[in-house]
Amino acid sequence: MLGLRRLVREALLEDVGQGDVTTKSTIPDDLRCSARVFARQAGVLSGIEAFREVFEVLKARVEKWHARNDAEHFSEGDLLGSFEADAAAVLTGERVALNFLQRLCGVATLTQQYVEAVKGLDARICDTRKTTPLMRTLEKKAVMHGGGVNHRFALFDGVLIKENHVAAAGGVGEAVRRAIEGTHHLMKIGVEVTTIDELSEALEAGADSVLLDNMSLDAISEAVKLTVSRKVILEASGNVTLENVRAIAETGVHYISVGALTHSAPSVDLSLLLENA
Amino acid sequence: MLGLRRLVREALLEDVGQGDVTTKSTIPDDLRCSARVFARQAGVLSGIEAFREVFEVLKARVEKWHARNDAEHFSEGDLLGSFEADAAAVLTGERVALNFLQRLCGVATLTQQYVEAVKGLDARICDTRKTTPLMRTLEKKAVMHGGGVNHRFALFDGVLIKENHVAAAGGVGEAVRRAIEGTHHLMKIGVEVTTIDELSEALEAGADSVLLDNMSLDAISEAVKLTVSRKVILEASGNVTLENVRAIAETGVHYISVGALTHSAPSVDLSLLLENA
Amino acid sequence: MLGLRRLVREALLEDVGQGDVTTKSTIPDDLRCSARVFARQAGVLSGIEAFREVFEVLKARVEKWHARNDAEHFSEGDLLGSFEADAAAVLTGERVALNFLQRLCGVATLTQQYVEAVKGLDARICDTRKTTPLMRTLEKKAVMHGGGVNHRFALFDGVLIKENHVAAAGGVGEAVRRAIEGTHHLMKIGVEVTTIDELSEALEAGADSVLLDNMSLDAISEAVKLTVSRKVILEASGNVTLENVRAIAETGVHYISVGALTHSAPSVDLSLLLENA
Amino acid sequence: MLGLRRLVREALLEDVGQGDVTTKSTIPDDLRCSARVFARQAGVLSGIEAFREVFEVLKARVEKWHARNDAEHFSEGDLLGSFEADAAAVLTGERVALNFLQRLCGVATLTQQYVEAVKGLDARICDTRKTTPLMRTLEKKAVMHGGGVNHRFALFDGVLIKENHVAAAGGVGEAVRRAIEGTHHLMKIGVEVTTIDELSEALEAGADSVLLDNMSLDAISEAVKLTVSRKVILEASGNVTLENVRAIAETGVHYISVGALTHSAPSVDLSLLLENA
Amino acid sequence: MLGLRRLVREALLEDVGQGDVTTKSTIPDDLRCSARVFARQAGVLSGIEAFREVFEVLKARVEKWHARNDAEHFSEGDLLGSFEADAAAVLTGERVALNFLQRLCGVATLTQQYVEAVKGLDARICDTRKTTPLMRTLEKKAVMHGGGVNHRFALFDGVLIKENHVAAAGGVGEAVRRAIEGTHHLMKIGVEVTTIDELSEALEAGADSVLLDNMSLDAISEAVKLTVSRKVILEASGNVTLENVRAIAETGVHYISVGALTHSAPSVDLSLLLENA
Amino acid sequence: MLGLRRLVREALLEDVGQGDVTTKSTIPDDLRCSARVFARQAGVLSGIEAFREVFEVLKARVEKWHARNDAEHFSEGDLLGSFEADAAAVLTGERVALNFLQRLCGVATLTQQYVEAVKGLDARICDTRKTTPLMRTLEKKAVMHGGGVNHRFALFDGVLIKENHVAAAGGVGEAVRRAIEGTHHLMKIGVEVTTIDELSEALEAGADSVLLDNMSLDAISEAVKLTVSRKVILEASGNVTLENVRAIAETGVHYISVGALTHSAPSVDLSLLLENA
């Protein structure tokens, strides 16, 4: 991943700065240790590459590296990985490494719960741009590790006309037409609507994908019926929870986007244990 | 805050990159808008400076800025701020600005719940280093906005000997003595213990602050009694929840540190509404 | 344009480094000058924002700024802009400012010649990724100023399966199917083909856009006929020149992409004249 | 070359950003390929180091690297280099690598044509500061690969008093005297003149090198005669073309500087072919 | 040391920029050399890691590296290190490498003289924040190599209330109380005083460490007596010289901080000799 | 000065990092102060621009700025400057601002002493490349403020063949000839020699400037005689002190370069006094 090293280095600078005063004063430079990462609760793994990169940046001289793969499910108490390295570097990098790993496992694990909730149905669970600043690439990977799919990465790789664009542009149809004219020919045109009327306007103007924002189950079902014979993609969004996601999926929409996957996933509790090697 | 501009610029580069294809194609360059931020749920405000900085970096020509202050409590439906600016810049920056604000309000709000739970007692709620990579300064401020206090910022501004250091150094006492010798004279020595015996060893070696990690209420109470006549600071940590935090506080410890404040705070739901100015 | 200041600053560092030894030794600090930019040959304007930014970064205290707009056509001898500023800063920044402006006018001017060559036909002239390293945003804007349209910006904002992908993936159809599955739902799938058979394979697999690479006029015409009733976009590419571009356009393809717009456009000759103010 | 890695990394960030959506979705991670670079037209090689660096930055695991050396001449159809590497990385980096190589070969090739045009005469072909922003080091090397020589690199490593300096300083002689006084003792003083009178003034003031700007062949010849017994360097510049460069060289000037070498050199057409290894 | 590579690279960019014109023009690329570093005067070694890093950044292909360790004492004429490497890279990096090494040896050597001057007494010699911009980490290490101890690193890792803080806060006691309240619980509170009255006020308010600024020997002695039975740290500072430092130490203060260690240490004269390998 | 802001920002990051814990906890945000800088010893001013930039970067809202100019001489007790600003920002930036100013005044002051020592003679005092990493631009300016002149800035803006180049190239004459051939035509060729024979060899080969390294007064005088009728520049260097510099100057050399100006100048003692405004 282009940019991972820089991200990890910045994170280390934030936490280590000019030096880890505790480790420097208490741990001999030449001490080697064996380290093991355990899960304190069940979940789905994500972020193992960033975890390891922390120790590479710190030049911990990692050896005997064993780790589970991203996307693997784990239970409470499971060993997720182990390695040998310089004790001082492991102690210095431990928190940053776990901060990455716990957060990303959290995203993967919550995603997996949503995916599980719609099992057997066609709808796919996808993420949003409601990610943590500077963590988007990693968080979007975590969504995939949890079984979800990615939405557009950012503002530059997909057109999605939101309610505020519609208001400023003077209507759904006008906004869609401008977007078709103003973007390159490999981009589809997505647009957010809140009523069946707006949906019709979007379709007429040539939208390729329509996001049904905060609409009732009935309205979503009607939207699905209206478009069943057209090559248009339907996405539902807004107030999606683990409780209502299956009902939404059952309407027949193709995608359900869930901001909580990245903005409100609780961390998965992990621990790193050291022994002198 | 030294570094805020750079952080915001990086976050914008992540989301905007070489351009917001939707806004560029649908919104006229010279359109001005009035924008208002509403709370969709109750909470505590934090991050308003970062929120605004997004639009400064985008040169949105912000005018008529009104905003509530960080640390203020708000209810569902409250207006949190309003301003006028270039519509295109607001549409481009909206998501990044809200990503900062929602997350930081989330931290402040969760902190406030913990602080409320120990109301009337002496124990203070404090944060940990379990923060989001690159967001630590903002998240630590959010903890303060929620009524909590900050622990050490990072590895460089406070000594805290953890279990893994003790293991590598060969005992609590030895680790404390090395730290006293090896750090500058304006630093206190903090150490993590898990038993009363270790506590005694720490005190004897000269520790200024002791973190009682994952100890039972009874053990914590005993630790408090043991140290009542000494000038040592006691901090409890590990598996703290909104349910048990008051009981912990009632033991008489000075600080209760809660990782969840920063690693598992759900975002507060906010919305930004635009109208053509 | 997010990033323009940094680009200009880097360009100035390249040329100015720790100081312009000629200007520092010969020009008084407090001398003001009036500067005028003239065209030494006809062309289309592009890059005026970067031109000006050079003097902003140098803190030249620019006043009385007048300049033509990007996309305007000009003749030999025309005045393109004028301003007053500190003489030393103008002398130091002159070359870098003109290096940007001459190159970008070159791109706009060549683009305009291609656009003129297909006048009255439906085909649009578009650019490629054969741009100068680090100048892509500016060069793509120059293509628009010349009347062309932009293709995808980069590898991240559009799928275009090239010949080498097809070879590695084991066939046009297989590659298209993988891309549909593996990218987000706001992206169209573009694919490059060299024969009518591959075109059919691409269509069958669900491609949204097909690039006809280096195909004969007859083959292109056949491709247009084959797809006339389908909602697929056709783009021709390869060995396009000012001589043959009209014939290609007459086949009915929607887009003609021309690498030369950015990789081989000669600079437009401009001059900057100074007088003491 | 100090700084090459950073330049290449920035160029890759521009084109690859958070990911190459086509390659990621169509090419298996573990696929190796063999790649060959061919010339589609004759030219002079330059830029092979930058070409390779692209794949190093992408960690393509390059093996069996064979490549011609910079400054070698090649014919249409020639194999310029070959290597084995990870297919995905090669596909992702191909365009950036070729963008560097094609442009630099273009500069070397055009330079070689000018050098060939003055063959047998003493005049040397040299470059100017009319280079592409951020590409100067590479472009100046390309000029050398084509048989030319480099002029000063930038504003910091040579004094060249231009027409605008003369105007601001109040005369050729005054400007030269100030420069002698104001720069360190390892720098020669160069000055641009447009008449024989100015040349005399420059010599009298102590100029070491004189640039004859846009002067007629007769005037250049007169300048050569005037200075034949002095240790002064003469350089001709302005409106130099492949047609008139030999006539200029025959006057006996020491250097002929040609902006077109770097600002208007068309790219040399190259192709990269992949096969699964 | 996290950040050393970047510091060295920046220092090289400052001195080498786009190229070392002397070495490039006079030294063959493939020439290897053997290099030796000699001391032209006695001193204490510091900075050997930065010295070597210069040649690593320049890719000098260093072999047969032998060097004395930081903190070792050396005499005039001593060989401090030797290695083989590419001659061109060594010639290009020599000055920057020595600039680091001479300066840091200077700091270590001056520190050692102060430490020697207080030999046998309990007072420790420590540094200040009067360091060279961007060199603090290296200079603080040099102080340790010379036998001194480090004070707080910077403004973020220790509380030290200075005279100007006291003035702005309205008194020593008030400032100390605010600091206790406003900083995290692992920090001691240090405060600067200039009279015995202020010392009393500081102690009463709860200061952990007191800096006696520019006080007479008598006043310092009185301060020591006053605090002999308390757990407070006393530091003397201001106008400390090699002549008066022992007298200050004899008062019984714990620390003597000396700005000159880093702001006025003369460089130690070293030379680097090359021979063709 | 291009780059000053970045240098100052980095210096502040080094000292302030995530926050000045003392000032934040003791000083109200809205307190304004008046600040005055006094000299505690006589000297020459340099660095006032960097000093001020510190408070600009910290957004101290500076008003009523009065300051002496660089190059002015001052006596003990003199007021060097005064301003009003936010008290917290002044307290936070004070040390970094003074670290710049004291060091640069130190360089200017020592330079002035050397210049004074050769008063009335033609020799000029110049600096070397023995500067502090990343401070070269500022230190070279300080040398000028002290009345000295600058030598080449770095390796890229002047040819100076040193003893080690001569050894690697195989002789003074050979090295000079290579340099003439291999560098651009606006550069003079400087070479270091240690004997009269080498001087002759250098002159014969065409050197423009000769550095007499560590030669005796007699040898220097002989060198002056030998070259009196030639247009060659003579520079003396090596073991120059305030005691022997006048004797060296009396030989008639044009330049005397002194490494100590930048590598061993003691800081000038300054103080900053605050009062609440």
Tab-separated table of N, CA, C and O in Angstrom, chain C residues 130-198:
chain	number	residue	atom	x	y	z
C	130	LYS	N	-0.679	10.498	-20.629
C	130	LYS	CA	0.700	10.768	-21.073
C	130	LYS	C	1.064	12.222	-20.788
C	130	LYS	O	1.386	12.996	-21.689
C	131	THR	N	1.010	12.586	-19.518
C	131	THR	CA	1.251	13.965	-19.106
C	131	THR	C	2.638	14.087	-18.475
C	131	THR	O	3.297	13.091	-18.201
C	132	THR	N	3.042	15.309	-18.236
C	132	THR	CA	4.319	15.542	-17.564
C	132	THR	C	4.177	15.237	-16.072
C	132	THR	O	3.232	15.709	-15.442
C	133	PRO	N	5.105	14.457	-15.524
C	133	PRO	CA	5.030	14.173	-14.088
C	133	PRO	C	4.799	15.437	-13.257
C	133	PRO	O	5.508	16.432	-13.436
C	134	LEU	N	3.830	15.387	-12.384
C	134	LEU	CA	3.461	16.441	-11.422
C	134	LEU	C	2.722	17.627	-12.045
C	134	LEU	O	2.315	18.547	-11.345
C	135	MET	N	2.510	17.612	-13.346
C	135	MET	CA	1.832	18.715	-14.020
C	135	MET	C	0.443	18.299	-14.504
C	135	MET	O	-0.202	19.039	-15.251
C	136	ARG	N	-0.030	17.131	-14.124
C	136	ARG	CA	-1.243	16.622	-14.748
C	136	ARG	C	-2.465	17.507	-14.561
C	136	ARG	O	-3.216	17.751	-15.503
C	137	THR	N	-2.673	17.979	-13.330
C	137	THR	CA	-3.862	18.803	-13.099
C	137	THR	C	-3.852	20.024	-14.009
C	137	THR	O	-4.860	20.350	-14.654
C	138	LEU	N	-2.723	20.687	-14.091
C	138	LEU	CA	-2.635	21.884	-14.925
C	138	LEU	C	-2.763	21.537	-16.407
C	138	LEU	O	-3.426	22.248	-17.161
C	139	GLU	N	-2.151	20.457	-16.827
C	139	GLU	CA	-2.216	20.099	-18.246
C	139	GLU	C	-3.627	19.666	-18.650
C	139	GLU	O	-4.091	19.949	-19.754
C	140	LYS	N	-4.313	18.998	-17.749
C	140	LYS	CA	-5.694	18.580	-18.060
C	140	LYS	C	-6.616	19.792	-18.147
C	140	LYS	O	-7.553	19.815	-18.953
C	141	LYS	N	-6.337	20.788	-17.303
C	141	LYS	CA	-7.117	22.019	-17.422
C	141	LYS	C	-6.818	22.697	-18.764
C	141	LYS	O	-7.718	23.260	-19.403
C	142	ALA	N	-5.576	22.667	-19.178
C	142	ALA	CA	-5.193	23.296	-20.441
C	142	ALA	C	-5.925	22.638	-21.609
C	142	ALA	O	-6.330	23.299	-22.569
C	143	VAL	N	-6.095	21.324	-21.522
C	143	VAL	CA	-6.855	20.624	-22.581
C	143	VAL	C	-8.278	21.164	-22.636
C	143	VAL	O	-8.816	21.415	-23.721
C	144	MET	N	-8.870	21.381	-21.484
C	144	MET	CA	-10.225	21.958	-21.473
C	144	MET	C	-10.220	23.381	-22.013
C	144	MET	O	-11.136	23.783	-22.732
C	145	HIS	N	-9.204	24.148	-21.661
C	145	HIS	CA	-9.137	25.522	-22.175
C	145	HIS	C	-9.030	25.538	-23.697
C	145	HIS	O	-9.480	26.465	-24.349
C	146	GLY	N	-8.446	24.495	-24.249
C	146	GLY	CA	-8.323	24.411	-25.705
C	146	GLY	C	-9.567	23.839	-26.375
C	146	GLY	O	-9.600	23.675	-27.595
C	147	GLY	N	-10.558	23.494	-25.564
C	147	GLY	CA	-11.807	22.996	-26.137
C	147	GLY	C	-11.943	21.484	-26.114
C	147	GLY	O	-12.953	20.928	-26.556
C	148	GLY	N	-10.949	20.812	-25.589
C	148	GLY	CA	-11.031	19.359	-25.466
C	148	GLY	C	-11.773	18.964	-24.196
C	148	GLY	O	-12.211	19.818	-23.419
C	149	VAL	N	-11.935	17.669	-24.019
C	149	VAL	CA	-12.523	17.177	-22.771
C	149	VAL	C	-11.512	16.258	-22.104
C	149	VAL	O	-10.602	15.743	-22.751
C	150	ASN	N	-11.686	16.072	-20.813
C	150	ASN	CA	-10.750	15.230	-20.075
C	150	ASN	C	-11.191	13.782	-20.064
C	150	ASN	O	-12.371	13.478	-19.914
C	151	HIS	N	-10.209	12.916	-20.179
C	151	HIS	CA	-10.410	11.484	-19.939
C	151	HIS	C	-10.293	11.287	-18.426
C	151	HIS	O	-10.226	12.265	-17.686
C	152	ARG	N	-10.263	10.034	-17.960
C	152	ARG	CA	-10.049	9.829	-16.525
C	152	ARG	C	-8.780	10.559	-16.105
C	152	ARG	O	-7.846	10.721	-16.891
C	153	PHE	N	-8.743	10.987	-14.845
C	153	PHE	CA	-7.591	11.735	-14.384
C	153	PHE	C	-6.385	10.820	-14.187
C	153	PHE	O	-5.259	11.170	-14.512
C	154	ALA	N	-6.636	9.644	-13.634
C	154	ALA	CA	-5.523	8.802	-13.212
C	154	ALA	C	-6.005	7.369	-13.046
C	154	ALA	O	-7.129	7.031	-13.429
C	155	LEU	N	-5.178	6.550	-12.460
C	155	LEU	CA	-5.509	5.138	-12.302
C	155	LEU	C	-6.604	4.897	-11.280
C	155	LEU	O	-7.138	3.793	-11.193
C	156	PHE	N	-6.929	5.907	-10.502
C	156	PHE	CA	-7.856	5.678	-9.384
C	156	PHE	C	-9.278	6.114	-9.680
C	156	PHE	O	-10.177	5.826	-8.897
C	157	ASP	N	-9.518	6.807	-10.753
C	157	ASP	CA	-10.862	7.353	-10.977
C	157	ASP	C	-11.532	6.861	-12.249
C	157	ASP	O	-12.475	7.495	-12.741
C	158	GLY	N	-11.087	5.730	-12.749
C	158	GLY	CA	-11.738	5.168	-13.919
C	158	GLY	C	-11.085	3.841	-14.252
C	158	GLY	O	-9.879	3.675	-14.075
C	159	VAL	N	-11.881	2.889	-14.705
C	159	VAL	CA	-11.348	1.581	-15.087
C	159	VAL	C	-11.068	1.605	-16.578
C	159	VAL	O	-11.958	1.911	-17.376
C	160	LEU	N	-9.861	1.307	-16.960
C	160	LEU	CA	-9.544	1.161	-18.374
C	160	LEU	C	-8.601	-0.028	-18.506
C	160	LEU	O	-7.417	0.042	-18.162
C	161	ILE	N	-9.168	-1.117	-18.984
C	161	ILE	CA	-8.403	-2.353	-19.127
C	161	ILE	C	-7.599	-2.258	-20.418
C	161	ILE	O	-8.170	-2.151	-21.495
C	162	LYS	N	-6.255	-2.254	-20.290
C	162	LYS	CA	-5.406	-2.114	-21.472
C	162	LYS	C	-4.973	-3.492	-21.988
C	162	LYS	O	-5.172	-4.509	-21.334
C	163	GLU	N	-4.335	-3.461	-23.121
C	163	GLU	CA	-3.866	-4.692	-23.762
C	163	GLU	C	-3.058	-5.562	-22.804
C	163	GLU	O	-3.216	-6.774	-22.765
C	164	ASN	N	-2.185	-4.907	-22.031
C	164	ASN	CA	-1.355	-5.680	-21.107
C	164	ASN	C	-2.164	-6.310	-19.981
C	164	ASN	O	-1.827	-7.392	-19.504
C	165	HIS	N	-3.250	-5.647	-19.560
C	165	HIS	CA	-4.121	-6.272	-18.570
C	165	HIS	C	-4.797	-7.492	-19.174
C	165	HIS	O	-4.938	-8.537	-18.533
C	166	VAL	N	-5.268	-7.333	-20.390
C	166	VAL	CA	-5.966	-8.440	-21.062
C	166	VAL	C	-5.048	-9.657	-21.142
C	166	VAL	O	-5.438	-10.785	-20.814
C	167	ALA	N	-3.801	-9.394	-21.554
C	167	ALA	CA	-2.851	-10.500	-21.670
C	167	ALA	C	-2.658	-11.189	-20.321
C	167	ALA	O	-2.684	-12.414	-20.209
C	168	ALA	N	-2.490	-10.396	-19.270
C	168	ALA	CA	-2.228	-10.969	-17.954
C	168	ALA	C	-3.464	-11.641	-17.365
C	168	ALA	O	-3.360	-12.625	-16.624
C	169	ALA	N	-4.635	-11.124	-17.693
C	169	ALA	CA	-5.854	-11.665	-17.106
C	169	ALA	C	-6.395	-12.848	-17.905
C	169	ALA	O	-7.280	-13.564	-17.431
C	170	GLY	N	-5.912	-13.027	-19.117
C	170	GLY	CA	-6.362	-14.171	-19.902
C	170	GLY	C	-7.592	-13.895	-20.748
C	170	GLY	O	-8.482	-14.757	-20.834
C	171	GLY	N	-7.678	-12.733	-21.337
C	171	GLY	CA	-8.761	-12.474	-22.271
C	171	GLY	C	-9.600	-11.268	-21.908
C	171	GLY	O	-9.709	-10.879	-20.753
C	172	VAL	N	-10.177	-10.650	-22.935
C	172	VAL	CA	-10.981	-9.448	-22.761
C	172	VAL	C	-12.176	-9.701	-21.844
C	172	VAL	O	-12.446	-8.960	-20.898
C	173	GLY	N	-12.903	-10.781	-22.140
C	173	GLY	CA	-14.123	-11.052	-21.378
C	173	GLY	C	-13.833	-11.280	-19.907
C	173	GLY	O	-14.493	-10.721	-19.034
C	174	GLU	N	-12.822	-12.079	-19.653
C	174	GLU	CA	-12.465	-12.377	-18.273
C	174	GLU	C	-12.062	-11.108	-17.528
C	174	GLU	O	-12.465	-10.881	-16.380
C	175	ALA	N	-11.288	-10.270	-18.180
C	175	ALA	CA	-10.831	-9.047	-17.531
C	175	ALA	C	-12.008	-8.129	-17.214
C	175	ALA	O	-12.092	-7.548	-16.130
C	176	VAL	N	-12.928	-8.012	-18.176
C	176	VAL	CA	-14.093	-7.148	-17.952
C	176	VAL	C	-14.921	-7.678	-16.777
C	176	VAL	O	-15.332	-6.920	-15.892
C	177	ARG	N	-15.139	-8.969	-16.747
C	177	ARG	CA	-15.950	-9.531	-15.661
C	177	ARG	C	-15.303	-9.307	-14.296
C	177	ARG	O	-15.957	-8.945	-13.323
C	178	ARG	N	-13.995	-9.500	-14.244
C	178	ARG	CA	-13.307	-9.252	-12.973
C	178	ARG	C	-13.439	-7.786	-12.544
C	178	ARG	O	-13.613	-7.468	-11.373
C	179	ALA	N	-13.336	-6.892	-13.490
C	179	ALA	CA	-13.395	-5.468	-13.159
C	179	ALA	C	-14.781	-5.076	-12.657
C	179	ALA	O	-14.918	-4.290	-11.718
C	180	ILE	N	-15.809	-5.616	-13.290
C	180	ILE	CA	-17.181	-5.323	-12.839
C	180	ILE	C	-17.337	-5.762	-11.386
C	180	ILE	O	-17.901	-5.048	-10.555
C	181	GLU	N	-16.832	-6.926	-11.102
C	181	GLU	CA	-16.957	-7.481	-9.757
C	181	GLU	C	-16.102	-6.718	-8.753
C	181	GLU	O	-16.495	-6.535	-7.599
C	182	GLY	N	-14.961	-6.245	-9.204
C	182	GLY	CA	-13.975	-5.752	-8.253
C	182	GLY	C	-13.932	-4.249	-8.042
C	182	GLY	O	-13.089	-3.765	-7.284
C	183	THR	N	-14.799	-3.512	-8.668
C	183	THR	CA	-14.752	-2.059	-8.472
C	183	THR	C	-16.108	-1.566	-7.979
C	183	THR	O	-17.115	-2.247	-8.086
C	184	HIS	N	-16.116	-0.343	-7.473
C	184	HIS	CA	-17.354	0.137	-6.868
C	184	HIS	C	-18.399	0.485	-7.924
C	184	HIS	O	-18.095	0.596	-9.111
C	185	HIS	N	-19.625	0.638	-7.468
C	185	HIS	CA	-20.745	0.666	-8.403
C	185	HIS	C	-20.967	1.993	-9.099
C	185	HIS	O	-21.909	2.140	-9.855
C	186	LEU	N	-20.078	2.955	-8.875
C	186	LEU	CA	-20.208	4.217	-9.614
C	186	LEU	C	-19.196	4.303	-10.752
C	186	LEU	O	-19.047	5.341	-11.379
C	187	MET	N	-18.511	3.207	-11.007
C	187	MET	CA	-17.517	3.209	-12.077
C	187	MET	C	-18.011	2.434	-13.287
C	187	MET	O	-18.532	1.329	-13.152
C	188	LYS	N	-17.812	3.029	-14.447
C	188	LYS	CA	-18.012	2.281	-15.679
C	188	LYS	C	-16.775	1.444	-15.945
C	188	LYS	O	-15.710	1.679	-15.397
C	189	ILE	N	-16.951	0.469	-16.808
C	189	ILE	CA	-15.840	-0.404	-17.162
C	189	ILE	C	-15.434	-0.091	-18.598
C	189	ILE	O	-16.207	-0.286	-19.543
C	190	GLY	N	-14.209	0.394	-18.755
C	190	GLY	CA	-13.664	0.643	-20.081
C	190	GLY	C	-12.644	-0.417	-20.429
C	190	GLY	O	-11.963	-0.934	-19.548
C	191	VAL	N	-12.543	-0.744	-21.707
C	191	VAL	CA	-11.591	-1.770	-22.105
C	191	VAL	C	-11.034	-1.427	-23.482
C	191	VAL	O	-11.727	-0.871	-24.334
C	192	GLU	N	-9.786	-1.749	-23.675
C	192	GLU	CA	-9.113	-1.490	-24.950
C	192	GLU	C	-9.155	-2.748	-25.804
C	192	GLU	O	-8.852	-3.832	-25.311
C	193	VAL	N	-9.554	-2.593	-27.064
C	193	VAL	CA	-9.569	-3.762	-27.965
C	193	VAL	C	-8.834	-3.407	-29.252
C	193	VAL	O	-8.672	-2.227	-29.578
C	194	THR	N	-8.415	-4.430	-29.962
C	194	THR	CA	-7.701	-4.180	-31.221
C	194	THR	C	-8.378	-4.848	-32.416
C	194	THR	O	-7.949	-4.657	-33.553
C	195	THR	N	-9.401	-5.645	-32.134
C	195	THR	CA	-10.119	-6.305	-33.233
C	195	THR	C	-11.619	-6.266	-32.958
C	195	THR	O	-12.065	-6.027	-31.827
C	196	ILE	N	-12.367	-6.521	-34.032
C	196	ILE	CA	-13.823	-6.566	-33.897
C	196	ILE	C	-14.248	-7.729	-32.992
C	196	ILE	O	-15.207	-7.614	-32.213
C	197	ASP	N	-13.515	-8.808	-33.049
C	197	ASP	CA	-13.829	-9.951	-32.179
C	197	ASP	C	-13.701	-9.574	-30.704
C	197	ASP	O	-14.549	-9.912	-29.877
C	198	GLU	N	-12.625	-8.888	-30.405
C	198	GLU	CA	-12.455	-8.457	-29.018
C	198	GLU	C	-13.550	-7.473	-28.608
C	198	GLU	O	-13.999	-7.476	-27.468
